[in-house]
mmCIF file of C-alpha atoms and ligand atoms in Angstrom:
data_model
loop_
_atom_site.group_PDB
_atom_site.id
_atom_site.type_symbol
_atom_site.label_atom_id
_atom_site.label_comp_id
_atom_site.label_asym_id
_atom_site.label_seq_id
_atom_site.Cartn_x
_atom_site.Cartn_y
_atom_site.Cartn_z
ATOM 1 C CA MET A 1 196.470 -52.284 215.916
ATOM 2 C CA THR A 2 193.444 -52.055 218.169
ATOM 3 C CA TRP A 3 193.482 -52.285 221.939
ATOM 4 C CA ASN A 4 191.390 -54.436 224.208
ATOM 5 C CA PHE A 5 190.664 -51.997 227.011
ATOM 6 C CA SER A 6 188.753 -54.375 229.183
ATOM 7 C CA GLU A 7 191.704 -56.746 229.199
ATOM 8 C CA ILE A 8 194.060 -53.850 229.933
ATOM 9 C CA ASN A 9 191.880 -52.769 232.851
ATOM 10 C CA GLN A 10 191.939 -56.291 234.213
ATOM 11 C CA ASP A 11 195.734 -56.274 234.071
ATOM 12 C CA VAL A 12 195.771 -52.922 235.816
ATOM 13 C CA ASP A 13 193.532 -54.319 238.577
ATOM 14 C CA LYS A 14 195.861 -57.254 239.065
ATOM 15 C CA ASP A 15 199.046 -55.177 238.989
ATOM 16 C CA ILE A 16 197.822 -52.543 241.419
ATOM 17 C CA GLU A 17 197.173 -55.343 243.933
ATOM 18 C CA SER A 18 200.868 -56.144 244.078
ATOM 19 C CA VAL A 19 201.880 -52.549 244.716
ATOM 20 C CA VAL A 20 202.998 -52.533 248.381
ATOM 21 C CA ASP A 21 205.833 -50.032 248.621
ATOM 22 C CA GLN A 22 207.636 -47.225 246.853
ATOM 23 C CA LYS A 23 209.566 -49.636 244.640
ATOM 24 C CA THR A 24 206.562 -51.620 243.338
ATOM 25 C CA LEU A 25 204.640 -48.363 242.912
ATOM 26 C CA GLU A 26 207.385 -47.030 240.661
ATOM 27 C CA ASP A 27 207.426 -50.280 238.642
ATOM 28 C CA PHE A 28 203.698 -49.898 238.156
ATOM 29 C CA ARG A 29 204.065 -46.279 237.043
ATOM 30 C CA ILE A 30 206.799 -47.111 234.549
ATOM 31 C CA LYS A 31 204.834 -50.008 233.097
ATOM 32 C CA TYR A 32 201.727 -47.938 232.381
ATOM 33 C CA LEU A 33 202.581 -44.231 232.444
ATOM 34 C CA GLY A 34 206.321 -44.236 231.775
ATOM 35 C CA ARG A 35 207.849 -42.761 228.614
ATOM 36 C CA LYS A 36 207.865 -46.212 227.072
ATOM 37 C CA GLY A 37 204.802 -47.313 229.007
ATOM 38 C CA LEU A 38 201.550 -48.712 227.698
ATOM 39 C CA VAL A 39 199.648 -45.437 227.622
ATOM 40 C CA GLN A 40 202.356 -43.821 225.494
ATOM 41 C CA LYS A 41 202.212 -46.828 223.156
ATOM 42 C CA ILE A 42 198.472 -46.479 222.784
ATOM 43 C CA PHE A 43 198.767 -42.747 222.052
ATOM 44 C CA ALA A 44 201.513 -43.418 219.551
ATOM 45 C CA SER A 45 199.322 -45.937 217.786
ATOM 46 C CA LEU A 46 196.493 -43.478 217.273
ATOM 47 C CA GLY A 47 198.037 -42.265 214.018
ATOM 48 C CA THR A 48 197.757 -45.721 212.512
ATOM 49 C CA LEU A 49 194.090 -46.050 213.197
ATOM 50 C CA SER A 50 191.136 -45.500 210.880
ATOM 51 C CA LYS A 51 188.991 -42.396 211.103
ATOM 52 C CA GLU A 52 186.236 -44.318 212.875
ATOM 53 C CA GLU A 53 188.500 -46.079 215.365
ATOM 54 C CA LYS A 54 190.579 -43.053 216.309
ATOM 55 C CA PRO A 55 188.013 -41.109 218.432
ATOM 56 C CA ILE A 56 186.859 -44.261 220.229
ATOM 57 C CA VAL A 57 190.347 -45.438 221.130
ATOM 58 C CA GLY A 58 191.383 -41.860 221.919
ATOM 59 C CA LYS A 59 188.532 -41.531 224.390
ATOM 60 C CA ASP A 60 189.187 -44.931 225.993
ATOM 61 C CA SER A 61 192.885 -44.253 226.347
ATOM 62 C CA ASN A 62 192.171 -40.948 228.091
ATOM 63 C CA ILE A 63 189.863 -42.721 230.512
ATOM 64 C CA LEU A 64 192.573 -45.315 231.114
ATOM 65 C CA LYS A 65 195.230 -42.644 231.707
ATOM 66 C CA ASN A 66 193.037 -40.793 234.233
ATOM 67 C CA ARG A 67 192.230 -43.995 236.006
ATOM 68 C CA LEU A 68 195.919 -44.916 236.237
ATOM 69 C CA SER A 69 196.817 -41.454 237.575
ATOM 70 C CA SER A 70 194.241 -41.599 240.324
ATOM 71 C CA LEU A 71 195.232 -45.171 241.258
ATOM 72 C CA LEU A 72 198.846 -44.059 241.516
ATOM 73 C CA GLU A 73 197.932 -41.111 243.704
ATOM 74 C CA GLN A 74 195.790 -43.249 245.981
ATOM 75 C CA LYS A 75 198.501 -45.888 246.408
ATOM 76 C CA GLN A 76 201.102 -43.210 247.041
ATOM 77 C CA LYS A 77 198.994 -41.968 249.989
ATOM 78 C CA GLU A 78 198.453 -45.448 251.347
ATOM 79 C CA ILE A 79 202.170 -46.195 251.312
ATOM 80 C CA ALA A 80 203.049 -42.907 253.008
ATOM 81 C CA ASN A 81 200.477 -43.585 255.734
ATOM 82 C CA LYS A 82 201.701 -47.081 256.317
ATOM 83 C CA LYS A 83 205.239 -45.800 256.636
ATOM 84 C CA SER A 84 204.449 -43.221 259.305
ATOM 85 C CA ASN A 85 202.342 -45.688 261.328
ATOM 86 C CA ALA A 86 205.010 -48.350 261.113
ATOM 87 C CA GLY A 87 207.499 -45.796 262.430
ATOM 88 C CA LYS A 88 205.363 -45.258 265.506
ATOM 89 C CA THR A 89 204.787 -48.883 266.445
ATOM 90 C CA LYS A 90 208.395 -49.849 265.900
ATOM 91 C CA LEU A 91 210.497 -47.484 267.941
ATOM 92 C CA ASP A 92 210.130 -43.861 268.780
ATOM 93 C CA VAL A 93 212.856 -42.975 271.230
ATOM 94 C CA SER A 94 211.269 -39.596 271.848
ATOM 95 C CA LEU A 95 208.148 -41.168 273.419
ATOM 96 C CA PRO A 96 208.025 -41.310 277.233
ATOM 97 C CA GLY A 97 208.937 -44.758 278.582
ATOM 98 C CA VAL A 98 206.341 -47.197 279.901
ATOM 99 C CA SER A 99 206.781 -47.496 283.628
ATOM 100 C CA PHE A 100 205.711 -50.542 285.616
ATOM 101 C CA ALA A 101 204.412 -50.311 289.142
ATOM 102 C CA SER A 102 206.812 -52.314 291.264
ATOM 103 C CA GLY A 103 206.548 -53.204 294.925
ATOM 104 C CA HIS A 104 209.285 -53.153 297.504
ATOM 105 C CA THR A 105 210.208 -54.777 300.783
ATOM 106 C CA HIS A 106 207.739 -54.027 303.579
ATOM 107 C CA LEU A 107 209.079 -51.885 306.417
ATOM 108 C CA ILE A 108 208.725 -54.789 308.861
ATOM 109 C CA SER A 109 210.756 -57.063 306.596
ATOM 110 C CA GLN A 110 213.292 -54.276 306.075
ATOM 111 C CA THR A 111 213.658 -53.889 309.837
ATOM 112 C CA ILE A 112 214.013 -57.652 310.336
ATOM 113 C CA GLU A 113 216.679 -57.739 307.623
ATOM 114 C CA GLU A 114 218.513 -54.820 309.172
ATOM 115 C CA ILE A 115 218.513 -56.377 312.646
ATOM 116 C CA CYS A 116 219.515 -59.833 311.367
ATOM 117 C CA ASP A 117 222.281 -58.203 309.381
ATOM 118 C CA ILE A 118 223.756 -56.595 312.495
ATOM 119 C CA PHE A 119 223.769 -59.898 314.373
ATOM 120 C CA GLU A 120 225.102 -61.823 311.390
ATOM 121 C CA LYS A 121 228.056 -59.460 311.293
ATOM 122 C CA LEU A 122 228.593 -60.326 314.955
ATOM 123 C CA GLY A 123 228.759 -64.020 314.081
ATOM 124 C CA PHE A 124 225.158 -65.116 314.649
ATOM 125 C CA ILE A 125 223.313 -67.391 312.223
ATOM 126 C CA VAL A 126 219.636 -66.960 311.332
ATOM 127 C CA GLU A 127 217.164 -69.803 311.881
ATOM 128 C CA GLU A 128 213.393 -70.036 311.840
ATOM 129 C CA GLY A 129 210.902 -72.023 313.887
ATOM 130 C CA PRO A 130 207.270 -73.032 313.301
ATOM 131 C CA GLU A 131 204.383 -70.641 313.983
ATOM 132 C CA ILE A 132 202.203 -73.526 315.147
ATOM 133 C CA GLU A 133 203.740 -74.795 318.342
ATOM 134 C CA THR A 134 203.149 -77.230 321.149
ATOM 135 C CA GLU A 135 202.621 -76.370 324.809
ATOM 136 C CA HIS A 136 205.889 -78.134 325.447
ATOM 137 C CA TYR A 137 208.015 -75.780 323.339
ATOM 138 C CA ASN A 138 206.004 -72.607 323.931
ATOM 139 C CA PHE A 139 205.737 -73.089 327.726
ATOM 140 C CA SER A 140 206.861 -76.179 329.580
ATOM 141 C CA ALA A 141 210.385 -76.486 328.214
ATOM 142 C CA LEU A 142 210.810 -72.763 328.904
ATOM 143 C CA ASN A 143 210.151 -73.320 332.584
ATOM 144 C CA ILE A 144 206.568 -72.063 332.382
ATOM 145 C CA PRO A 145 204.658 -74.987 333.881
ATOM 146 C CA ALA A 146 200.926 -75.592 333.363
ATOM 147 C CA ASN A 147 198.696 -73.421 335.579
ATOM 148 C CA HIS A 148 201.656 -71.270 336.563
ATOM 149 C CA PRO A 149 200.610 -67.598 336.805
ATOM 150 C CA SER A 150 203.529 -66.552 334.582
ATOM 151 C CA ARG A 151 201.624 -68.087 331.663
ATOM 152 C CA ASP A 152 199.192 -65.188 331.924
ATOM 153 C CA GLY A 153 201.825 -62.872 330.499
ATOM 154 C CA PHE A 154 201.875 -64.968 327.375
ATOM 155 C CA ASP A 155 198.183 -65.101 326.552
ATOM 156 C CA THR A 156 197.777 -67.596 323.794
ATOM 157 C CA PHE A 157 195.604 -68.612 320.862
ATOM 158 C CA TYR A 158 194.893 -72.325 321.071
ATOM 159 C CA LEU A 159 194.048 -74.240 317.944
ATOM 160 C CA ASN A 160 191.258 -76.726 317.536
ATOM 161 C CA ALA A 161 193.815 -79.437 316.902
ATOM 162 C CA PRO A 162 195.242 -81.916 319.400
ATOM 163 C CA ASP A 163 198.982 -82.116 319.938
ATOM 164 C CA PRO A 164 199.953 -85.473 318.396
ATOM 165 C CA LYS A 165 202.765 -85.880 320.953
ATOM 166 C CA GLU A 166 201.026 -84.892 324.179
ATOM 167 C CA LYS A 167 197.708 -86.290 325.307
ATOM 168 C CA GLY A 168 194.918 -83.885 326.225
ATOM 169 C CA VAL A 169 196.536 -80.672 324.992
ATOM 170 C CA ASN A 170 195.968 -78.707 321.833
ATOM 171 C CA LEU A 171 198.422 -77.098 319.483
ATOM 172 C CA LEU A 172 198.745 -73.321 319.658
ATOM 173 C CA LEU A 173 200.043 -70.288 317.798
ATOM 174 C CA ARG A 174 203.365 -69.421 319.406
ATOM 175 C CA SER A 175 203.043 -66.432 321.716
ATOM 176 C CA HIS A 176 206.763 -65.621 321.504
ATOM 177 C CA THR A 177 209.811 -66.723 319.519
ATOM 178 C CA SER A 178 211.430 -68.271 322.639
ATOM 179 C CA PRO A 179 210.292 -71.855 321.767
ATOM 180 C CA GLY A 180 212.885 -71.508 319.014
ATOM 181 C CA GLN A 181 215.547 -71.542 321.761
ATOM 182 C CA ILE A 182 214.666 -75.107 322.730
ATOM 183 C CA ARG A 183 214.424 -76.278 319.120
ATOM 184 C CA ILE A 184 217.865 -74.834 318.355
ATOM 185 C CA MET A 185 219.411 -76.322 321.485
ATOM 186 C CA GLU A 186 218.024 -79.725 320.545
ATOM 187 C CA GLU A 187 219.416 -79.508 317.031
ATOM 188 C CA HIS A 188 222.807 -77.893 317.561
ATOM 189 C CA LYS A 189 225.629 -78.381 319.998
ATOM 190 C CA PRO A 190 227.304 -75.380 321.705
ATOM 191 C CA PRO A 191 229.013 -73.082 321.121
ATOM 192 C CA LEU A 192 226.118 -71.546 319.239
ATOM 193 C CA ALA A 193 224.934 -68.056 318.359
ATOM 194 C CA VAL A 194 221.550 -67.921 316.657
ATOM 195 C CA ILE A 195 218.846 -65.392 315.978
ATOM 196 C CA ILE A 196 215.293 -66.443 315.182
ATOM 197 C CA PRO A 197 212.962 -63.913 313.553
ATOM 198 C CA GLY A 198 209.263 -64.633 313.179
ATOM 199 C CA LYS A 199 205.605 -63.861 313.718
ATOM 200 C CA VAL A 200 204.025 -64.313 317.128
ATOM 201 C CA TYR A 201 200.362 -64.231 318.190
ATOM 202 C CA ARG A 202 198.555 -63.032 321.296
ATOM 203 C CA PRO A 203 194.821 -62.456 321.785
ATOM 204 C CA ASP A 204 195.260 -58.745 322.569
ATOM 205 C CA ALA A 205 192.582 -56.174 321.775
ATOM 206 C CA VAL A 206 193.858 -54.252 318.767
ATOM 207 C CA ASP A 207 194.741 -50.600 319.356
ATOM 208 C CA ALA A 208 197.503 -48.141 318.443
ATOM 209 C CA SER A 209 200.118 -50.173 320.290
ATOM 210 C CA HIS A 210 198.681 -53.717 320.277
ATOM 211 C CA SER A 211 198.097 -56.238 317.548
ATOM 212 C CA PHE A 212 197.062 -59.895 317.746
ATOM 213 C CA MET A 213 200.032 -60.669 315.515
ATOM 214 C CA PHE A 214 203.440 -59.041 315.616
ATOM 215 C CA HIS A 215 207.069 -59.900 314.996
ATOM 216 C CA GLN A 216 209.857 -60.817 317.362
ATOM 217 C CA ILE A 217 213.503 -61.633 316.960
ATOM 218 C CA GLU A 218 214.902 -64.105 319.436
ATOM 219 C CA GLY A 219 218.599 -64.269 320.188
ATOM 220 C CA LEU A 220 220.454 -67.138 321.820
ATOM 221 C CA LEU A 221 224.150 -67.507 322.538
ATOM 222 C CA ILE A 222 225.483 -70.567 324.369
ATOM 223 C CA ASP A 223 229.040 -71.317 325.333
ATOM 224 C CA LYS A 224 231.062 -71.800 328.495
ATOM 225 C CA ASP A 225 231.392 -68.916 330.979
ATOM 226 C CA ILE A 226 228.841 -66.581 329.444
ATOM 227 C CA LYS A 227 228.123 -63.757 331.880
ATOM 228 C CA PHE A 228 225.667 -60.908 332.167
ATOM 229 C CA SER A 229 228.437 -58.546 331.033
ATOM 230 C CA HIS A 230 228.502 -60.379 327.676
ATOM 231 C CA LEU A 231 224.784 -59.750 327.364
ATOM 232 C CA LYS A 232 225.195 -56.054 328.179
ATOM 233 C CA GLY A 233 228.097 -55.649 325.777
ATOM 234 C CA LEU A 234 226.327 -57.461 322.955
ATOM 235 C CA LEU A 235 223.053 -55.583 323.291
ATOM 236 C CA SER A 236 224.654 -52.166 323.637
ATOM 237 C CA ALA A 237 226.755 -52.816 320.519
ATOM 238 C CA PHE A 238 223.555 -53.826 318.739
ATOM 239 C CA CYS A 239 221.593 -50.745 319.851
ATOM 240 C CA LYS A 240 224.398 -48.424 318.769
ATOM 241 C CA ARG A 241 224.530 -49.985 315.345
ATOM 242 C CA LEU A 242 220.788 -49.832 314.908
ATOM 243 C CA PHE A 243 220.011 -46.436 316.425
ATOM 244 C CA GLY A 244 223.378 -44.654 316.255
ATOM 245 C CA ASP A 245 226.129 -43.948 318.789
ATOM 246 C CA LYS A 246 224.093 -41.331 320.681
ATOM 247 C CA ILE A 247 221.502 -43.836 321.855
ATOM 248 C CA GLU A 248 221.239 -44.308 325.614
ATOM 249 C CA MET A 249 220.120 -47.577 327.102
ATOM 250 C CA ARG A 250 219.454 -49.126 330.468
ATOM 251 C CA PHE A 251 218.886 -52.624 331.795
ATOM 252 C CA ARG A 252 215.916 -52.738 334.142
ATOM 253 C CA PRO A 253 215.541 -55.846 336.338
ATOM 254 C CA HIS A 254 212.603 -57.983 335.308
ATOM 255 C CA PHE A 255 211.300 -61.536 335.548
ATOM 256 C CA PHE A 256 211.116 -64.204 332.865
ATOM 257 C CA PRO A 257 210.760 -67.883 333.823
ATOM 258 C CA PHE A 258 213.348 -68.924 331.221
ATOM 259 C CA THR A 259 216.142 -66.506 332.160
ATOM 260 C CA GLU A 260 217.900 -65.767 335.440
ATOM 261 C CA PRO A 261 218.781 -63.007 336.053
ATOM 262 C CA SER A 262 216.384 -61.262 333.681
ATOM 263 C CA ALA A 263 216.079 -57.706 332.499
ATOM 264 C CA GLU A 264 214.204 -55.464 330.139
ATOM 265 C CA VAL A 265 216.140 -53.083 327.911
ATOM 266 C CA ASP A 266 214.953 -49.483 327.576
ATOM 267 C CA ILE A 267 216.372 -46.962 325.149
ATOM 268 C CA SER A 268 216.204 -43.183 325.026
ATOM 269 C CA TRP A 269 217.047 -40.457 322.591
ATOM 270 C CA ALA A 270 218.634 -37.424 324.182
ATOM 271 C CA GLN A 271 216.070 -35.168 322.507
ATOM 272 C CA GLY A 272 214.294 -32.771 324.867
ATOM 273 C CA LYS A 273 212.745 -34.470 327.892
ATOM 274 C CA LYS A 274 214.198 -37.919 328.423
ATOM 275 C CA THR A 275 211.758 -40.803 328.104
ATOM 276 C CA TRP A 276 212.635 -44.483 328.308
ATOM 277 C CA LEU A 277 211.076 -46.967 325.918
ATOM 278 C CA GLU A 278 211.202 -50.710 326.356
ATOM 279 C CA ILE A 279 212.430 -52.626 323.316
ATOM 280 C CA MET A 280 213.285 -56.107 324.541
ATOM 281 C CA GLY A 281 213.492 -58.730 327.237
ATOM 282 C CA CYS A 282 216.715 -60.582 327.995
ATOM 283 C CA GLY A 283 218.670 -62.579 330.534
ATOM 284 C CA LEU A 284 220.969 -65.513 331.155
ATOM 285 C CA VAL A 285 219.555 -68.889 330.165
ATOM 286 C CA HIS A 286 217.835 -70.548 333.153
ATOM 287 C CA PRO A 287 219.275 -73.948 334.187
ATOM 288 C CA ALA A 288 215.778 -75.447 333.837
ATOM 289 C CA VAL A 289 215.863 -74.548 330.135
ATOM 290 C CA PHE A 290 219.174 -76.356 329.632
ATOM 291 C CA LYS A 291 217.678 -79.332 331.416
ATOM 292 C CA ALA A 292 214.566 -79.339 329.219
ATOM 293 C CA ALA A 293 216.764 -79.250 326.115
ATOM 294 C CA GLY A 294 218.700 -82.252 327.419
ATOM 295 C CA TYR A 295 221.974 -80.445 328.142
ATOM 296 C CA PRO A 296 224.248 -81.771 330.905
ATOM 297 C CA LYS A 297 223.898 -79.949 334.197
ATOM 298 C CA GLY A 298 226.264 -77.006 334.790
ATOM 299 C CA LYS A 299 228.281 -77.492 331.621
ATOM 300 C CA TYR A 300 227.075 -74.513 329.629
ATOM 301 C CA THR A 301 225.957 -70.962 330.195
ATOM 302 C CA GLY A 302 224.083 -68.763 327.784
ATOM 303 C CA LEU A 303 222.350 -65.498 327.122
ATOM 304 C CA ALA A 304 218.997 -64.926 325.455
ATOM 305 C CA PHE A 305 216.983 -61.953 324.334
ATOM 306 C CA GLY A 306 213.758 -61.294 322.488
ATOM 307 C CA LEU A 307 212.962 -58.015 320.824
ATOM 308 C CA GLY A 308 209.799 -56.612 319.302
ATOM 309 C CA VAL A 309 210.259 -55.669 315.656
ATOM 310 C CA GLU A 310 207.226 -53.358 315.377
ATOM 311 C CA ARG A 311 208.312 -51.505 318.518
ATOM 312 C CA ILE A 312 211.760 -50.891 317.073
ATOM 313 C CA ALA A 313 210.435 -49.817 313.658
ATOM 314 C CA MET A 314 207.948 -47.461 315.347
ATOM 315 C CA LEU A 315 210.709 -45.857 317.424
ATOM 316 C CA LYS A 316 213.147 -45.648 314.573
ATOM 317 C CA TYR A 317 210.752 -44.169 312.027
ATOM 318 C CA GLY A 318 208.413 -42.225 314.317
ATOM 319 C CA ILE A 319 205.345 -44.348 313.569
ATOM 320 C CA LYS A 320 202.522 -43.725 316.008
ATOM 321 C CA ASP A 321 200.096 -46.554 315.287
ATOM 322 C CA ILE A 322 201.036 -50.235 314.940
ATOM 323 C CA ARG A 323 197.984 -50.873 312.742
ATOM 324 C CA THR A 324 199.497 -48.884 309.878
ATOM 325 C CA PHE A 325 201.946 -51.758 309.311
ATOM 326 C CA TYR A 326 199.185 -54.148 308.364
ATOM 327 C CA GLU A 327 196.642 -51.984 306.559
ATOM 328 C CA ASN A 328 198.492 -52.075 303.247
ATOM 329 C CA ASP A 329 197.864 -48.403 302.578
ATOM 330 C CA ASP A 330 200.137 -47.516 299.712
ATOM 331 C CA ARG A 331 200.601 -43.958 301.003
ATOM 332 C CA PHE A 332 202.177 -45.393 304.176
ATOM 333 C CA LEU A 333 204.165 -48.203 302.557
ATOM 334 C CA LYS A 334 205.660 -45.955 299.871
ATOM 335 C CA GLN A 335 207.379 -43.795 302.472
ATOM 336 C CA PHE A 336 209.851 -46.517 303.421
HETATM 337 N N1 LIG B 1 209.976 -64.190 325.152
HETATM 338 C C1 LIG B 1 209.977 -62.971 325.882
HETATM 339 C C2 LIG B 1 208.725 -62.158 325.526
HETATM 340 O O1 LIG B 1 208.090 -62.464 324.581
HETATM 341 C C3 LIG B 1 211.194 -62.132 325.613
HETATM 342 C C4 LIG B 1 212.471 -62.788 326.077
HETATM 343 C C5 LIG B 1 213.195 -63.594 325.228
HETATM 344 C C6 LIG B 1 212.958 -62.565 327.359
HETATM 345 C C7 LIG B 1 214.387 -64.152 325.637
HETATM 346 C C8 LIG B 1 214.121 -63.124 327.793
HETATM 347 C C9 LIG B 1 214.835 -63.928 326.942
HETATM 348 O O2 LIG B 1 208.385 -61.222 326.215
#
């Protein structure tokens, strides 16, 4: 029997293609180099060959055997490599985890949440009003008539857009959250207890303690027989919860057109020299405000307050410059 080596080599080429893992590699080895494999068969047949054929077939079969051995070795390496790479891409529990950069709630939002939370526990609900307001809600309904000097305290950004409801006046960016008082009174009937957080805008020159935009939280409680003592009790309970039992506070008489009597609230830490810091304005709802909201005369009484969120966050966390809240510097934001 003679052997067609070129055909055999073609078969080998085809078979080695389908070797993909340890199992198919072993099948390949057995088929060609095994004890009963093709190479053994060829060697065994040498004895039956003629003198002339023997050295030729002997030489070719040696070439074939060497070729098969090196193919086997090469495939063995390939499979081993594939295995170790596959191990890495699948799962290596010893590798360090991939961490994602995640943001978190801004300190201003945290402070708003904290303050709202305290009032919610006291029975208040949270509502929001629009940032673009009318002169009516921002001023007139709050007993701040046109051309009245008290408007100066609420310097205002006017928009280049006419108020659709009032002739000759433009819309504005609210300069305080107090217009929310009127909107709430119009929508809800007493008794009511609402807080209104939000952004407010004033054309102040920006410095360490002023910003053209800041946050306020308005509070409004309306019922029958609400007295100044309710206001004092409520706000001192609030300050204790926010700043701790050791906080000292005082009510300093003040003027707001929409409350009567009015006061400002100062707080102080009993650390070293005592200094008072103003954190909010407050008072009993002015009868003119009830009138503007369409409430019957003399039926209800109420208390209102408005506090500055940045102020409170600065005091609570020892922040010296209001601008740091808005600069988005990660080194600042990450601390809270
Ligand atoms: N709106 C006032 C301000 O911005 C604060 C205030 C609110 C005062 C409610 C009294 C009652 O200064």
